[in-house]
Short mmCIF file of C-alpha atoms in Angstrom, two decimals:
data_model
loop_
_atom_site.label_atom_id
_atom_site.label_comp_id
_atom_site.label_asym_id
_atom_site.label_seq_id
_atom_site.Cartn_x
_atom_site.Cartn_y
_atom_site.Cartn_z
CA UNK D 1 13.54 138.10 28.71
CA UNK D 2 13.09 136.55 32.12
CA UNK D 3 12.70 138.62 35.24
CA UNK D 4 15.87 138.54 37.25
CA UNK D 5 15.58 137.90 40.94
CA UNK D 6 17.68 137.93 44.07
CA UNK D 7 17.65 135.30 46.78
CA UNK D 8 17.83 136.91 50.22
CA UNK D 9 18.89 135.33 53.47
CA UNK D 10 19.95 136.37 56.96
CA UNK D 11 23.42 135.28 58.08
CA UNK D 12 24.73 135.43 61.65
CA UNK D 13 28.31 136.64 61.77
CA UNK D 14 30.92 137.55 64.35
CA UNK D 15 30.14 141.22 63.68
CA UNK D 16 26.37 140.80 63.95
CA UNK D 17 23.50 139.68 61.74
CA UNK D 18 23.83 140.50 58.07
CA UNK D 19 21.56 140.06 55.07
CA UNK D 20 22.93 138.55 51.88
CA UNK D 21 21.30 138.76 48.46
CA UNK D 22 22.50 136.96 45.34
CA UNK D 23 21.44 136.54 41.76
CA UNK D 24 22.42 133.46 39.81
CA UNK D 25 25.53 135.38 38.76
CA UNK D 26 26.77 137.46 41.71
CA UNK D 27 26.46 138.84 45.22
CA UNK D 28 24.34 142.01 45.04
CA UNK D 29 23.89 142.81 48.72
CA UNK D 30 25.77 142.18 51.96
CA UNK D 31 24.65 144.50 54.70
CA UNK D 32 23.50 145.22 58.19
CA UNK D 33 19.81 145.41 57.46
CA UNK D 34 16.57 143.52 57.80
CA UNK D 35 15.37 141.14 55.13
CA UNK D 36 12.46 143.52 54.50
CA UNK D 37 14.66 146.59 54.01
CA UNK D 38 17.14 144.68 51.85
CA UNK D 39 14.21 143.34 49.83
CA UNK D 40 12.98 146.90 49.19
CA UNK D 41 16.45 147.95 48.08
CA UNK D 42 16.66 144.94 45.76
CA UNK D 43 13.21 145.72 44.34
CA UNK D 44 14.23 149.33 43.57
CA UNK D 45 17.01 147.84 41.44
CA UNK D 46 14.44 145.84 39.47
CA UNK D 47 15.04 142.48 41.11
CA UNK D 48 12.30 140.24 42.43
CA UNK D 49 13.00 138.80 45.91
CA UNK D 50 13.01 135.10 46.70
CA UNK D 51 13.90 133.02 49.71
CA UNK D 52 16.54 130.31 50.01
CA UNK D 53 13.94 127.55 49.73
CA UNK D 54 13.51 128.62 46.09
CA UNK D 55 17.22 129.05 45.33
CA UNK D 56 18.63 127.51 42.18
CA UNK D 57 21.98 125.65 42.24
CA UNK D 58 23.90 128.73 40.92
CA UNK D 59 22.28 130.96 43.58
CA UNK D 60 22.99 128.41 46.31
CA UNK D 61 26.63 128.14 45.19
CA UNK D 62 27.15 131.91 45.42
CA UNK D 63 25.37 132.08 48.79
CA UNK D 64 27.47 129.23 50.21
CA UNK D 65 30.70 130.78 48.91
CA UNK D 66 29.72 134.19 50.30
CA UNK D 67 29.00 132.72 53.73
CA UNK D 68 32.27 130.76 53.74
CA UNK D 69 34.40 133.74 52.66
CA UNK D 70 32.65 136.16 55.02
CA UNK D 71 33.07 133.78 57.96
CA UNK D 72 36.71 133.14 57.01
CA UNK D 73 37.42 136.86 56.82
CA UNK D 74 35.72 137.56 60.16
CA UNK D 75 37.68 134.73 61.79
CA UNK D 76 40.95 136.20 60.49
CA UNK D 77 41.64 133.26 58.15
CA UNK D 78 41.49 135.30 54.95
CA UNK D 79 42.10 138.90 53.93
CA UNK D 80 40.43 139.13 50.54
CA UNK D 81 37.17 138.16 48.92
CA UNK D 82 37.00 136.45 45.55
CA UNK D 83 33.29 136.59 44.87
CA UNK D 84 31.44 137.68 41.76
CA UNK D 85 30.01 141.10 42.65
CA UNK D 86 27.20 143.14 41.13
CA UNK D 87 26.95 146.82 42.12
CA UNK D 88 23.53 147.50 40.57
CA UNK D 89 22.20 148.57 44.01
CA UNK D 90 24.77 151.39 44.23
CA UNK D 91 24.47 154.91 42.88
CA UNK D 92 27.05 155.99 40.31
CA UNK D 93 29.14 157.82 42.93
CA UNK D 94 28.83 154.97 45.41
CA UNK D 95 29.84 152.46 42.70
CA UNK D 96 32.97 154.49 41.86
CA UNK D 97 33.83 155.03 45.53
CA UNK D 98 33.37 151.47 46.82
CA UNK D 99 35.06 149.98 43.75
CA UNK D 100 38.19 151.98 44.59
CA UNK D 101 38.42 150.88 48.22
CA UNK D 102 40.67 147.85 47.73
CA UNK D 103 43.05 149.85 45.54
CA UNK D 104 43.34 152.91 47.78
CA UNK D 105 42.74 151.39 51.21
CA UNK D 106 44.10 147.81 51.32
CA UNK D 107 43.75 145.35 54.17
CA UNK D 108 45.32 146.62 57.39
CA UNK D 109 45.30 150.26 56.27
CA UNK D 110 42.92 153.13 56.84
CA UNK D 111 42.26 156.45 55.16
CA UNK D 112 40.09 159.42 55.96
CA UNK D 113 37.09 160.44 53.87
CA UNK D 114 39.14 163.43 52.65
CA UNK D 115 42.11 161.27 51.66
CA UNK D 116 39.84 158.93 49.71
CA UNK D 117 38.13 161.89 48.03
CA UNK D 118 41.53 163.22 46.92
CA UNK D 119 42.59 159.77 45.69
CA UNK D 120 39.40 159.67 43.60
CA UNK D 121 40.29 163.03 42.08
CA UNK D 122 37.53 164.82 43.99
CA UNK D 123 39.31 166.97 46.58
CA UNK D 124 36.79 168.72 48.76
CA UNK D 125 34.20 165.96 48.31
CA UNK D 126 34.81 164.22 51.64
CA UNK D 127 31.12 164.45 52.62
CA UNK D 128 30.00 163.08 49.26
CA UNK D 129 32.46 160.20 49.66
CA UNK D 130 31.08 159.55 53.15
CA UNK D 131 27.53 159.52 51.80
CA UNK D 132 28.58 157.18 48.98
CA UNK D 133 30.24 154.82 51.45
CA UNK D 134 27.13 154.94 53.65
CA UNK D 135 25.18 153.52 50.71
CA UNK D 136 27.67 150.67 50.13
CA UNK D 137 25.54 147.63 49.19
CA UNK D 138 28.43 145.23 49.84
CA UNK D 139 29.57 146.01 53.38
CA UNK D 140 32.63 144.16 54.64
CA UNK D 141 33.23 142.64 51.17
CA UNK D 142 33.96 146.14 49.83
CA UNK D 143 35.69 147.49 52.96
CA UNK D 144 34.15 150.89 53.69
CA UNK D 145 34.97 150.26 57.38
CA UNK D 146 38.58 151.22 56.57
CA UNK D 147 37.60 154.84 55.97
CA UNK D 148 37.67 157.10 59.02
CA UNK D 149 36.69 160.61 59.92
CA UNK D 150 39.26 163.40 59.93
CA UNK D 151 42.03 162.85 62.44
CA UNK D 152 41.48 159.09 62.18
CA UNK D 153 38.39 159.02 64.39
CA UNK D 154 36.06 156.04 64.10
CA UNK D 155 32.72 157.43 63.01
CA UNK D 156 29.43 156.16 61.63
CA UNK D 157 29.07 152.77 60.02
CA UNK D 158 26.03 150.85 58.75
CA UNK D 159 26.64 148.09 61.31
CA UNK D 160 27.35 150.56 64.11
CA UNK D 161 30.56 151.96 65.52
CA UNK D 162 31.28 148.76 67.49
CA UNK D 163 31.09 146.68 64.29
CA UNK D 164 33.50 149.11 62.62
CA UNK D 165 35.86 148.91 65.59
CA UNK D 166 35.68 145.08 65.47
CA UNK D 167 36.61 145.07 61.78
CA UNK D 168 39.46 147.53 62.29
CA UNK D 169 40.79 145.51 65.23
CA UNK D 170 40.55 142.36 63.12
CA UNK D 171 42.77 144.06 60.55
CA UNK D 172 45.04 145.46 63.26
CA UNK D 173 44.11 149.11 62.64
CA UNK D 174 41.83 150.22 65.48
CA UNK D 175 42.19 153.83 66.60
#
């Protein structure tokens, strides 16, 4: 059995610098982090880190498609992502929570942490849902920015409140 690895790269976007990590099968990380921190997160999931100079054709294809779709989304040219995704960097609760985002909070809509917790069948777990979203390994692609604090207030986000506001304005839903 070969050791699986992830190719990591920094990508400048309209919402700020992001780090992308892919295997030869899927996107495993898209976040507002440093290469070093993303590399540590990838290593905890049992993946060896590599740079783009060592990328294989399948890894390069997924990286190029991720960049193109991310840039298209941030420019307002597309609303959805059609990338192969791997949630191995997420905890069980985070995996369940972020996987449900597109279903419960589609493009152009928002929900509160409490509303999402109820939709997941976990009323009263708003804080747990917030924590799970805070650990989202696929920011923007799995749209945790659409979830707001009670009363619809824009609150914490991995990329910062201004990044969250940018994304909500892009989707026409800024508070």
